[in-house]
Amino acid sequence: MNQTSPVRRAIGRRAARSLTPAVLAAVVVASAACDSSDTSSRGTARSTRTVSAEPTVSPRATESQRTQQELAASVSAEVERNRQKAVTTLKGVKGKGDAVEDVSVNGLAVKPSEQFRSALVRVTNPTGKAAFYAVKVDFTDSSGKVLDSVVLGFVDAPPGRTVSQHANSRKAAGVKSFPRIAQAERG
């Protein structure tokens, strides 16, 4: 059995590596030459073509910005509608409401320079169907005085799942305050 030396194997590998680009180029040229032939007969492959048209004009920055502003306005309007529905729901509630056990709140750490106080409000829907939740969060100081109240509306909280929103207060900014659930009602 004829064995090749390690030097001959290394030279052979280098030769194969140097031939690879040349062989690849030859295959590309050959396929291009074959592609120019008549391909109208059955059974011949056609070249790949783009299915969708390329955009002729790229969108201007002002169009994107306006669209983003419209989206932000739409989201703000939806949040405000949910808040108004929650305010209406809580008007008829006596006491803390029927869903206080389903709601929790955690104050979020803030820097003294921030312009609002924020709390994370979580609602867990224990029922078997999606439900609307109206939640009122009071921001109180260390003496228990209410600095601000924020009302949130949770639309279609899924059954058996937890959803969350931030309650933000500008009035409680810069003051050591504590968020508390004042009322919670399942609608």
Short mmCIF file of C-alpha atoms in Angstrom, two decimals:
data_model
loop_
_atom_site.label_atom_id
_atom_site.label_comp_id
_atom_site.label_asym_id
_atom_site.label_seq_id
_atom_site.Cartn_x
_atom_site.Cartn_y
_atom_site.Cartn_z
CA MET A 1 0.00 0.00 0.00
CA ASN A 2 1.39 3.35 -1.06
CA GLN A 3 1.17 6.02 1.66
CA THR A 4 1.60 9.72 0.94
CA SER A 5 3.76 11.85 3.15
CA PRO A 6 2.25 14.66 5.26
CA VAL A 7 4.03 17.22 3.08
CA ARG A 8 2.43 15.83 -0.09
CA ARG A 9 -1.01 15.81 1.58
CA ALA A 10 -0.62 19.47 2.62
CA ILE A 11 0.44 20.46 -0.90
CA GLY A 12 -2.52 18.56 -2.32
CA ARG A 13 -4.94 20.37 0.00
CA ARG A 14 -3.50 23.76 -0.94
CA ALA A 15 -3.88 22.90 -4.61
CA ALA A 16 -7.49 21.85 -4.05
CA ARG A 17 -8.22 25.07 -2.15
CA SER A 18 -6.69 27.20 -4.89
CA LEU A 19 -8.68 25.35 -7.57
CA THR A 20 -12.02 25.73 -5.75
CA PRO A 21 -12.66 29.38 -6.76
CA ALA A 22 -11.70 28.61 -10.35
CA VAL A 23 -14.04 25.62 -10.50
CA LEU A 24 -16.84 27.67 -8.93
CA ALA A 25 -16.35 30.46 -11.48
CA ALA A 26 -16.46 27.92 -14.31
CA VAL A 27 -19.74 26.48 -13.01
CA VAL A 28 -21.29 29.98 -12.78
CA VAL A 29 -20.20 30.83 -16.34
CA ALA A 30 -21.49 27.51 -17.64
CA SER A 31 -24.86 27.94 -15.93
CA ALA A 32 -25.14 31.49 -17.31
CA ALA A 33 -24.43 30.16 -20.80
CA CYS A 34 -27.08 27.48 -20.37
CA ASP A 35 -29.54 30.06 -19.01
CA SER A 36 -29.38 32.05 -22.24
CA SER A 37 -30.70 29.07 -24.21
CA ASP A 38 -34.35 28.58 -25.08
CA THR A 39 -36.26 27.54 -21.96
CA SER A 40 -39.74 27.56 -23.39
CA SER A 41 -39.90 23.78 -23.75
CA ARG A 42 -41.42 21.65 -21.00
CA GLY A 43 -39.15 20.30 -18.33
CA THR A 44 -36.45 22.94 -18.44
CA ALA A 45 -35.64 25.06 -15.42
CA ARG A 46 -36.05 28.81 -15.55
CA SER A 47 -34.03 31.34 -13.63
CA THR A 48 -35.33 32.73 -10.35
CA ARG A 49 -37.40 35.88 -10.64
CA THR A 50 -38.60 38.34 -8.02
CA VAL A 51 -42.29 37.86 -7.29
CA SER A 52 -43.01 41.27 -5.75
CA ALA A 53 -42.16 44.56 -7.39
CA GLU A 54 -39.38 46.66 -5.95
CA PRO A 55 -40.51 49.95 -4.43
CA THR A 56 -39.95 52.78 -6.86
CA VAL A 57 -39.71 55.53 -4.25
CA SER A 58 -38.53 55.21 -0.68
CA PRO A 59 -40.79 56.76 1.95
CA ARG A 60 -39.87 60.22 3.16
CA ALA A 61 -38.96 60.76 6.80
CA THR A 62 -41.87 63.14 7.30
CA GLU A 63 -44.35 60.47 6.21
CA SER A 64 -42.91 57.97 8.72
CA GLN A 65 -42.86 60.56 11.45
CA ARG A 66 -46.45 61.57 10.80
CA THR A 67 -47.48 57.92 10.84
CA GLN A 68 -45.73 57.39 14.17
CA GLN A 69 -47.44 60.48 15.56
CA GLU A 70 -50.80 59.20 14.34
CA LEU A 71 -50.12 55.84 15.98
CA ALA A 72 -49.17 57.53 19.26
CA ALA A 73 -52.34 59.64 19.12
CA SER A 74 -54.42 56.53 18.43
CA VAL A 75 -52.87 54.66 21.36
CA SER A 76 -53.36 57.68 23.64
CA ALA A 77 -57.00 57.94 22.57
CA GLU A 78 -57.55 54.23 23.29
CA VAL A 79 -55.93 54.54 26.73
CA GLU A 80 -58.11 57.57 27.49
CA ARG A 81 -61.28 55.70 26.41
CA ASN A 82 -60.34 52.81 28.71
CA ARG A 83 -59.65 55.23 31.56
CA GLN A 84 -63.00 56.97 31.06
CA LYS A 85 -64.78 53.60 31.07
CA ALA A 86 -62.96 52.72 34.30
CA VAL A 87 -63.95 56.05 35.91
CA THR A 88 -67.58 55.42 34.96
CA THR A 89 -67.41 51.86 36.33
CA LEU A 90 -65.92 52.99 39.66
CA LYS A 91 -68.52 55.76 40.21
CA GLY A 92 -71.17 53.26 41.27
CA VAL A 93 -68.84 51.17 43.45
CA LYS A 94 -69.22 51.32 47.21
CA GLY A 95 -66.16 50.49 49.26
CA LYS A 96 -63.14 48.90 47.65
CA GLY A 97 -64.99 46.92 44.96
CA ASP A 98 -65.29 43.24 44.10
CA ALA A 99 -61.85 42.70 42.55
CA VAL A 100 -59.36 44.02 45.12
CA GLU A 101 -58.05 40.46 45.66
CA ASP A 102 -57.27 40.21 41.92
CA VAL A 103 -55.08 43.34 41.87
CA SER A 104 -51.59 44.12 43.21
CA VAL A 105 -49.38 47.20 43.00
CA ASN A 106 -45.64 47.79 43.41
CA GLY A 107 -44.00 51.19 43.53
CA LEU A 108 -41.12 51.55 41.12
CA ALA A 109 -37.85 53.16 42.18
CA VAL A 110 -37.42 56.65 40.81
CA LYS A 111 -34.61 59.14 40.63
CA PRO A 112 -35.13 62.51 42.29
CA SER A 113 -34.89 64.19 38.88
CA GLU A 114 -37.82 62.24 37.38
CA GLN A 115 -41.00 64.17 36.71
CA PHE A 116 -43.48 61.48 37.78
CA ARG A 117 -43.97 58.69 40.29
CA SER A 118 -44.72 55.30 38.78
CA ALA A 119 -46.26 52.08 40.06
CA LEU A 120 -46.72 48.73 38.35
CA VAL A 121 -50.32 47.51 38.66
CA ARG A 122 -51.00 43.81 38.00
CA VAL A 123 -54.41 42.23 37.47
CA THR A 124 -54.89 38.47 37.58
CA ASN A 125 -58.22 37.32 36.19
CA PRO A 126 -59.33 34.18 38.09
CA THR A 127 -62.62 33.85 36.18
CA GLY A 128 -63.26 31.60 33.20
CA LYS A 129 -63.70 34.43 30.66
CA ALA A 130 -62.07 37.71 29.68
CA ALA A 131 -63.14 40.66 31.81
CA PHE A 132 -62.75 44.44 32.06
CA TYR A 133 -61.09 45.69 35.25
CA ALA A 134 -61.33 49.24 36.61
CA VAL A 135 -58.58 50.04 39.13
CA LYS A 136 -58.00 53.20 41.17
CA VAL A 137 -54.50 53.69 42.60
CA ASP A 138 -53.87 56.26 45.33
CA PHE A 139 -50.40 57.70 45.81
CA THR A 140 -50.08 58.58 49.51
CA ASP A 141 -47.34 60.23 51.53
CA SER A 142 -45.89 58.77 54.75
CA SER A 143 -48.70 60.32 56.86
CA GLY A 144 -51.37 58.62 54.70
CA LYS A 145 -52.49 61.79 52.90
CA VAL A 146 -53.57 61.10 49.32
CA LEU A 147 -51.34 63.08 46.94
CA ASP A 148 -52.90 61.82 43.71
CA SER A 149 -55.31 59.19 42.39
CA VAL A 150 -54.88 57.45 39.06
CA VAL A 151 -57.56 55.33 37.38
CA LEU A 152 -56.64 52.55 34.94
CA GLY A 153 -58.80 50.40 32.69
CA PHE A 154 -57.73 46.86 31.83
CA VAL A 155 -59.65 45.73 28.75
CA ASP A 156 -60.30 42.02 28.18
CA ALA A 157 -57.97 40.66 30.86
CA PRO A 158 -57.59 37.03 29.75
CA PRO A 159 -58.83 34.25 32.06
CA GLY A 160 -56.21 32.72 34.30
CA ARG A 161 -53.53 35.22 33.22
CA THR A 162 -51.93 38.34 34.65
CA VAL A 163 -51.78 41.66 32.80
CA SER A 164 -50.05 44.84 33.93
CA GLN A 165 -49.97 48.59 33.36
CA HIS A 166 -48.07 51.50 34.83
CA ALA A 167 -49.87 54.08 36.95
CA ASN A 168 -48.02 57.40 36.68
CA SER A 169 -48.51 60.48 38.84
CA ARG A 170 -46.94 63.89 38.31
CA LYS A 171 -48.37 65.19 41.60
CA ALA A 172 -46.52 62.54 43.60
CA ALA A 173 -43.19 63.21 41.86
CA GLY A 174 -40.31 64.23 44.10
CA VAL A 175 -42.18 63.20 47.27
CA LYS A 176 -41.67 59.94 49.12
CA SER A 177 -44.99 58.31 48.25
CA PHE A 178 -46.57 54.90 48.36
CA PRO A 179 -49.03 53.48 45.81
CA ARG A 180 -52.11 51.74 47.22
CA ILE A 181 -55.11 50.07 45.56
CA ALA A 182 -58.08 52.25 46.49
CA GLN A 183 -60.72 50.45 44.42
CA ALA A 184 -60.89 47.59 41.93
CA GLU A 185 -63.98 46.41 40.12
CA ARG A 186 -64.46 43.62 37.58
CA GLY A 187 -66.87 44.76 34.89
#
